[in-house]
mmCIF file of C-alpha atoms in Angstrom:
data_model
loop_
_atom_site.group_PDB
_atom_site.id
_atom_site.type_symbol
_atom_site.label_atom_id
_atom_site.label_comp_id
_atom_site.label_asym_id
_atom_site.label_seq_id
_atom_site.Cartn_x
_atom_site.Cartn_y
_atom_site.Cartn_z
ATOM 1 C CA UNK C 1 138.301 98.679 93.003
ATOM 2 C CA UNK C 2 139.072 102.299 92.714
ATOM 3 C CA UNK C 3 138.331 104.618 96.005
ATOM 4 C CA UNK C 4 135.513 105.655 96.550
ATOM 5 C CA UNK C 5 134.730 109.437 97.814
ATOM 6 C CA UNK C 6 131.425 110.056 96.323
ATOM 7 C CA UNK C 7 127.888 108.929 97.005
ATOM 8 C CA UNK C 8 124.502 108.968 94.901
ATOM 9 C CA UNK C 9 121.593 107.673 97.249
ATOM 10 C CA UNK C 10 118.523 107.266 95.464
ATOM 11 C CA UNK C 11 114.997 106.688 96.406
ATOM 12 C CA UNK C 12 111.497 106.413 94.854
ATOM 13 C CA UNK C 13 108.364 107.733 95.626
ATOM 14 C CA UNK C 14 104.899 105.983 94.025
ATOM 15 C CA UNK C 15 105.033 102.869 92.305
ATOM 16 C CA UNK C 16 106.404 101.686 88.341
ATOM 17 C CA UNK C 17 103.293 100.501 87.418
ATOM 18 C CA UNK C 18 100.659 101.068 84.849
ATOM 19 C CA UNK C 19 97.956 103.937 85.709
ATOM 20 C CA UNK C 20 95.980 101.773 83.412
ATOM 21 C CA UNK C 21 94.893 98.835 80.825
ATOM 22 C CA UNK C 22 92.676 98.380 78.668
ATOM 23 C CA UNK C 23 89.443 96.443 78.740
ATOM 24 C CA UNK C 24 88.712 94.128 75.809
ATOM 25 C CA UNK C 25 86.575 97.035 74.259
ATOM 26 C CA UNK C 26 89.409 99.584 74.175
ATOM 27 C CA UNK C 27 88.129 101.716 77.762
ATOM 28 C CA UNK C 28 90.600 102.763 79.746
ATOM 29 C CA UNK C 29 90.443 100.598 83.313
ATOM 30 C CA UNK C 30 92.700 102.127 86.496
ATOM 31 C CA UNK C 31 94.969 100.154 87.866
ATOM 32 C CA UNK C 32 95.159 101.419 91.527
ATOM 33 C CA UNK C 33 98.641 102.704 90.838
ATOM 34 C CA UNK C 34 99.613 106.010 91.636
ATOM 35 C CA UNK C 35 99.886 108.493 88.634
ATOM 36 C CA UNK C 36 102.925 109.572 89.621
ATOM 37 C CA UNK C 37 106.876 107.991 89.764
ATOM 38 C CA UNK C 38 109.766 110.173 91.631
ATOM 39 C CA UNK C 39 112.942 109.538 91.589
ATOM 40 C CA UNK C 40 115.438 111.565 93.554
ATOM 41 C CA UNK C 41 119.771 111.454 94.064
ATOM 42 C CA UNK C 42 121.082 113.130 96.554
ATOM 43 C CA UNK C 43 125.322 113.651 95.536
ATOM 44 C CA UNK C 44 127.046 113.532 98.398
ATOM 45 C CA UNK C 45 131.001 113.481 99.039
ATOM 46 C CA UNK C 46 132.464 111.565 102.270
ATOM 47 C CA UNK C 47 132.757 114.473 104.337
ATOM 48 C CA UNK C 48 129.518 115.818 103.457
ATOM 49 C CA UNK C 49 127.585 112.374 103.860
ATOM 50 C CA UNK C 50 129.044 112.181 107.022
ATOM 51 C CA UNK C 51 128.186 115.761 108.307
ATOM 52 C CA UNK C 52 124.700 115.362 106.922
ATOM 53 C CA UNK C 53 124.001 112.322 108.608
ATOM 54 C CA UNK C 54 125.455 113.888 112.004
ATOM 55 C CA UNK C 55 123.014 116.492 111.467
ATOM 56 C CA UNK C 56 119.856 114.507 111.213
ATOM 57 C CA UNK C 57 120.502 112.749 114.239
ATOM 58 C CA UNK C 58 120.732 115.910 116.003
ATOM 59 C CA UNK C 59 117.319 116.644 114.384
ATOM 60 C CA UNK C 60 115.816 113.421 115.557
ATOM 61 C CA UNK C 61 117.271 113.366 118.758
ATOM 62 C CA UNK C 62 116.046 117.226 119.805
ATOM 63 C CA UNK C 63 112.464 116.061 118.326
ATOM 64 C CA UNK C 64 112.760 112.860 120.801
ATOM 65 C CA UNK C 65 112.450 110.453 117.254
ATOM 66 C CA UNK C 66 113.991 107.363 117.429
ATOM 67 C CA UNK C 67 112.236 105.992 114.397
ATOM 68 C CA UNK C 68 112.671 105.624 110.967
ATOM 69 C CA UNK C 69 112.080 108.439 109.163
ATOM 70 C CA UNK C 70 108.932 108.441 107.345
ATOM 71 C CA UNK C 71 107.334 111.192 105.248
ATOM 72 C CA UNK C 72 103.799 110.304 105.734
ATOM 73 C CA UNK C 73 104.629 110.326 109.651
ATOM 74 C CA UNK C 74 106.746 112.810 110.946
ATOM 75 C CA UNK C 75 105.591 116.034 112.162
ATOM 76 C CA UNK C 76 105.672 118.666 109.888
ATOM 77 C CA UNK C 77 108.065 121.031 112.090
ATOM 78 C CA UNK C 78 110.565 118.038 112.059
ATOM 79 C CA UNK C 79 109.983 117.710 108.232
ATOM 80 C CA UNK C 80 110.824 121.454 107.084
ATOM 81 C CA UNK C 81 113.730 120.704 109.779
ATOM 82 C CA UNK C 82 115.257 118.403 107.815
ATOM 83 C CA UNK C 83 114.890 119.530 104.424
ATOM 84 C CA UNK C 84 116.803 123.058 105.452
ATOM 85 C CA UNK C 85 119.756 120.090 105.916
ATOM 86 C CA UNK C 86 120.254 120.015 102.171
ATOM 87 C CA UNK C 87 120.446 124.095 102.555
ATOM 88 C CA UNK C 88 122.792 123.905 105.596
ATOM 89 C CA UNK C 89 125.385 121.461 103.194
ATOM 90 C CA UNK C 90 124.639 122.584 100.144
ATOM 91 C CA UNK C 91 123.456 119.622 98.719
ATOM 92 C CA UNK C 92 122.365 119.029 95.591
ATOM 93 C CA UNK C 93 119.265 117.162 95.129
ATOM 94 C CA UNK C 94 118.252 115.762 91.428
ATOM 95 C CA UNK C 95 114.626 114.313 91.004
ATOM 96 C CA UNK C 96 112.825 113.234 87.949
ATOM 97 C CA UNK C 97 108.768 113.144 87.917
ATOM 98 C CA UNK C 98 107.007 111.619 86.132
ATOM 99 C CA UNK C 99 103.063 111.856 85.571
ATOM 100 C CA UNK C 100 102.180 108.535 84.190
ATOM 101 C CA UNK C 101 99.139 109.689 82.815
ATOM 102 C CA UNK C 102 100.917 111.377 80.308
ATOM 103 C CA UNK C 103 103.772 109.552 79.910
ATOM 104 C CA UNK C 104 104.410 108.450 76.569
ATOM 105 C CA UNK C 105 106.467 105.454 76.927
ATOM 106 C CA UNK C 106 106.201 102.053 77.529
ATOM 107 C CA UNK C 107 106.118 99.968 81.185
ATOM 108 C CA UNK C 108 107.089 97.061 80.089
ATOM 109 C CA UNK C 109 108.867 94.855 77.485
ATOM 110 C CA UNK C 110 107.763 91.440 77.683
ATOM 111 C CA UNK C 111 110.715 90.064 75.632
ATOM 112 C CA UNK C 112 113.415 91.000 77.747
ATOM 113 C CA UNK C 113 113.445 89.339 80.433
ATOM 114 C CA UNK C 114 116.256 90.533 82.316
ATOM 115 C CA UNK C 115 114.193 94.198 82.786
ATOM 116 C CA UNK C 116 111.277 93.570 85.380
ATOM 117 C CA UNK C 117 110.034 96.864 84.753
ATOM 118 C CA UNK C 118 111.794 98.666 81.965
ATOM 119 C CA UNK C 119 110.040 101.982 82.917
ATOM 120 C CA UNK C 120 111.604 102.124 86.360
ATOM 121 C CA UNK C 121 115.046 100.917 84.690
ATOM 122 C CA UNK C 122 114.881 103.608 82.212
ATOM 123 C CA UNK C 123 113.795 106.738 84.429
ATOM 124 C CA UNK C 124 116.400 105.691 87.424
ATOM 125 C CA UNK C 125 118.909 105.814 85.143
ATOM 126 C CA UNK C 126 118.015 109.322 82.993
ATOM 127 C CA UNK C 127 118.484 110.012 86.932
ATOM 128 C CA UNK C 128 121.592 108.822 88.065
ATOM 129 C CA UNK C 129 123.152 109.852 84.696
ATOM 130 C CA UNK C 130 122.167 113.090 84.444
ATOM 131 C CA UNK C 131 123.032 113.696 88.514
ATOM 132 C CA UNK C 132 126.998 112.038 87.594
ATOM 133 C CA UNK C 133 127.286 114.506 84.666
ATOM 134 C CA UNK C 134 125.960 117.766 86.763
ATOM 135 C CA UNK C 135 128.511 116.793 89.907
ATOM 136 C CA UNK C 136 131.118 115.563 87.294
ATOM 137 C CA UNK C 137 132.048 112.499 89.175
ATOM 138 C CA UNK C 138 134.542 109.219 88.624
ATOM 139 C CA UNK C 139 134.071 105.943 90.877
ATOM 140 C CA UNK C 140 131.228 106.651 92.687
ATOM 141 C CA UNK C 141 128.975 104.561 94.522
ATOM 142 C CA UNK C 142 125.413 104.490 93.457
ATOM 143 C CA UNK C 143 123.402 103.274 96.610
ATOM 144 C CA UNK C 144 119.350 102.600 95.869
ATOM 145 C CA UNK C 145 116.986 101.644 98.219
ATOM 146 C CA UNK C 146 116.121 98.033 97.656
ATOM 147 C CA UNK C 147 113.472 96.809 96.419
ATOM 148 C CA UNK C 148 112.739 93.309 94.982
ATOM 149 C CA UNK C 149 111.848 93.975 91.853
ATOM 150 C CA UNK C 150 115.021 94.730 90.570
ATOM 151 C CA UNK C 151 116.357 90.752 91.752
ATOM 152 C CA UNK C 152 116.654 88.255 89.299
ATOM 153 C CA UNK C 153 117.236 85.067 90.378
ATOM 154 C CA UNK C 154 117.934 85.922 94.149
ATOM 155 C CA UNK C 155 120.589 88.913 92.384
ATOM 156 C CA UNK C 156 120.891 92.378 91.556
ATOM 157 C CA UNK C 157 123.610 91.980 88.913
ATOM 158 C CA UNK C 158 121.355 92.080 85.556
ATOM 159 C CA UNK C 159 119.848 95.184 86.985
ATOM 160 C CA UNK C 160 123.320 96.679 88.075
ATOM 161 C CA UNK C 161 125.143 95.562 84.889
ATOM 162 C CA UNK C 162 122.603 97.547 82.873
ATOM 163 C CA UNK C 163 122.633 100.874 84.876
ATOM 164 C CA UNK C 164 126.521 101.030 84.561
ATOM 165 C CA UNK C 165 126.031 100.139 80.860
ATOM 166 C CA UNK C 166 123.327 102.422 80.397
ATOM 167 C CA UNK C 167 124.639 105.095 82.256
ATOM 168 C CA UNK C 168 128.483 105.175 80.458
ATOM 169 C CA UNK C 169 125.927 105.346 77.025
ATOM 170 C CA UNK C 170 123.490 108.060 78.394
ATOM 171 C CA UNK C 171 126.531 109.916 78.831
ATOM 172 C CA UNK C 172 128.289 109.797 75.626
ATOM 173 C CA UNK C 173 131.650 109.321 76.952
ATOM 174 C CA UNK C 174 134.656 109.893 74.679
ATOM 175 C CA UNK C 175 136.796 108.432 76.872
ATOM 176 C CA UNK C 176 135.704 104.564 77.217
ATOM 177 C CA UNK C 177 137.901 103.718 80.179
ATOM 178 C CA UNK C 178 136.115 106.397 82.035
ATOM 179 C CA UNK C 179 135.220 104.751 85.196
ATOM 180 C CA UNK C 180 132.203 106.810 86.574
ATOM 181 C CA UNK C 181 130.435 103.605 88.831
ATOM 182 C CA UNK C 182 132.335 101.616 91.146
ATOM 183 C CA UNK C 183 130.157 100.284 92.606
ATOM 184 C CA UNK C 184 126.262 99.756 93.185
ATOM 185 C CA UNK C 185 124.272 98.821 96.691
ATOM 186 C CA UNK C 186 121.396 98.386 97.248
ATOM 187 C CA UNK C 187 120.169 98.506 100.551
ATOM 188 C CA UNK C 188 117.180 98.685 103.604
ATOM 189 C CA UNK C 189 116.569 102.361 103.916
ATOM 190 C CA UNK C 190 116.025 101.565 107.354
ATOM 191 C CA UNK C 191 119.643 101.438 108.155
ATOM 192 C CA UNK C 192 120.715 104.837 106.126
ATOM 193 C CA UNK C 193 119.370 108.352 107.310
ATOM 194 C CA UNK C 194 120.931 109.424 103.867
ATOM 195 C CA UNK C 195 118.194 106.579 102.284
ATOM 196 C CA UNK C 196 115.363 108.423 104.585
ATOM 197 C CA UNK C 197 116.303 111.827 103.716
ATOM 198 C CA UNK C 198 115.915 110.542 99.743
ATOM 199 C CA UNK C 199 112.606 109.946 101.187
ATOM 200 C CA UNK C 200 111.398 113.385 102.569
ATOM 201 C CA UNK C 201 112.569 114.866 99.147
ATOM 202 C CA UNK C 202 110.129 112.361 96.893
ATOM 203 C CA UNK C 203 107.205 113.416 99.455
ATOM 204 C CA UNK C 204 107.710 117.022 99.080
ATOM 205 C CA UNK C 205 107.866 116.762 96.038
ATOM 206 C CA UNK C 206 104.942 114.214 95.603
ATOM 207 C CA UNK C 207 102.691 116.162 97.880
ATOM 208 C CA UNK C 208 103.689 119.612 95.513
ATOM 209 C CA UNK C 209 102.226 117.405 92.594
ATOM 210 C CA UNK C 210 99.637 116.290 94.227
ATOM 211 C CA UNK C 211 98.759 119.774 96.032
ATOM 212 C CA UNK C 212 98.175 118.153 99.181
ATOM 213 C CA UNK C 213 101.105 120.406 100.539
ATOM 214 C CA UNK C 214 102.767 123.147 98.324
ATOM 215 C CA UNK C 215 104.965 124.455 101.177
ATOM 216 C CA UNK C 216 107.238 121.898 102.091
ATOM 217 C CA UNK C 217 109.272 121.631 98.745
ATOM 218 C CA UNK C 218 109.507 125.722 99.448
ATOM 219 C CA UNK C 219 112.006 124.820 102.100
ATOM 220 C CA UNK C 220 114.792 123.483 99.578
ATOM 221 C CA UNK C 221 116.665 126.148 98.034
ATOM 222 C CA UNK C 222 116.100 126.509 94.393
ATOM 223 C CA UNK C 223 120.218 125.849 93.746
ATOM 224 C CA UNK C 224 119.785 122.426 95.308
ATOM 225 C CA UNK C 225 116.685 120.731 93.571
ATOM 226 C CA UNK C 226 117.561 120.422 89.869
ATOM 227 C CA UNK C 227 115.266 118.496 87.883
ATOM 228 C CA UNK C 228 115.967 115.951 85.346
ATOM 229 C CA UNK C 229 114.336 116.685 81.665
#
């Protein structure tokens, strides 16, 4: 395996599911769902993963949090604290949002299988494409908060086998033995302050769509949130 010195961490906010279905006289019936999917990658290198990570548990330790970090339940002051992080690094933060009530596409395709939810498949990787291309990286590893859906018979590989293949075709690259994921893993955010950063991003940016809290996404500099068309 080639070395790795780059990181994508991405996280989700919302749920992949339907906003809605339809009733056997062609209404519209909710779902429950949010209307809203966010994905964000943070691109990190070694150094600055490791810097970052340093940082927040100054952050947490000053604030007396031992927890895991939580959006919907740290304290506000703590929250703009750790979004200036991205600011104090640099770090470049790409997000894609989607408002499923307008979203044109389809959720689900019944005859593949081997896609549980071909909206979140598609959208995570328009994300993790588009943030390779921007950083210009080779051999990086793609690390995504787990989550079941994406297991297959007790495995991630039809899932991971598709983003690498999807990814190397999103980009158009000329040069096939272009290597740009090493590997992929997938892991308990729990364990990653990088994973729980992801997180703070997709509520600022949730609760800017939402307009329960226009201010927080204020706090990332403009340079580092790009989002993904």
């Amino acid at each position: 395996m080639a070395k790795v010195d780059h990181f994508i961490f991405v996280d989700e906010s919302g749920d992949p599911g339907e906003p809605f279905v339809f009733d056997a006289d062609g209404n519209k019936v909710p779902t429950g769902t949010t209307p809203f999917y966010i994905l964000s990658a943070l691109c990190l290198s070694e150094k600055t993963l490791f810097l970052m990570e340093h940082r927040m548990m100054e952050l947490k330790a000053e604030a007396g949090y031992k927890k895991e970090i939580k959006s919907n339940e740290i304290s506000l002051t703590l929250y703009k604290k750790l979004l200036n992080v991205l600011n104090e690094f640099d770090i470049k933060t790409y997000y894609r949002l989607i408002d499923k009530n307008t979203y044109p596409g389809v959720f689900r395709v019944d005859s593949k299988p081997e896609l549980h939810n071909v909206f979140d498949e598609y959208n995570l990787v328009k994300t993790v494409a588009y943030a390779i291309q921007h950083c210009d990286l080779d051999s990086v590893e793609v690390v995504i908060d787990r989550t079941d859906r994406r297991l297959l018979d007790g495995k991630f590989d039809s899932f991971d086998n598709y983003l690498v293949k999807k990814v190397k075709k999103q980009l158009h690259d000329k040069d096939k033995d272009r290597n740009r994921i090493s590997h992929i893993t997938h892991v308990n955010s729990i364990y990653v302050n990088a994973m729980q950063i992801s997180d703070l991003i997709g509520g600022a940016i949730r609760d800017d769509f939402t307009k329960k809290n226009e201010e927080l996404l204020k706090e990332i500099a403009p340079a580092n949130l790009i989002r993904v068309s």
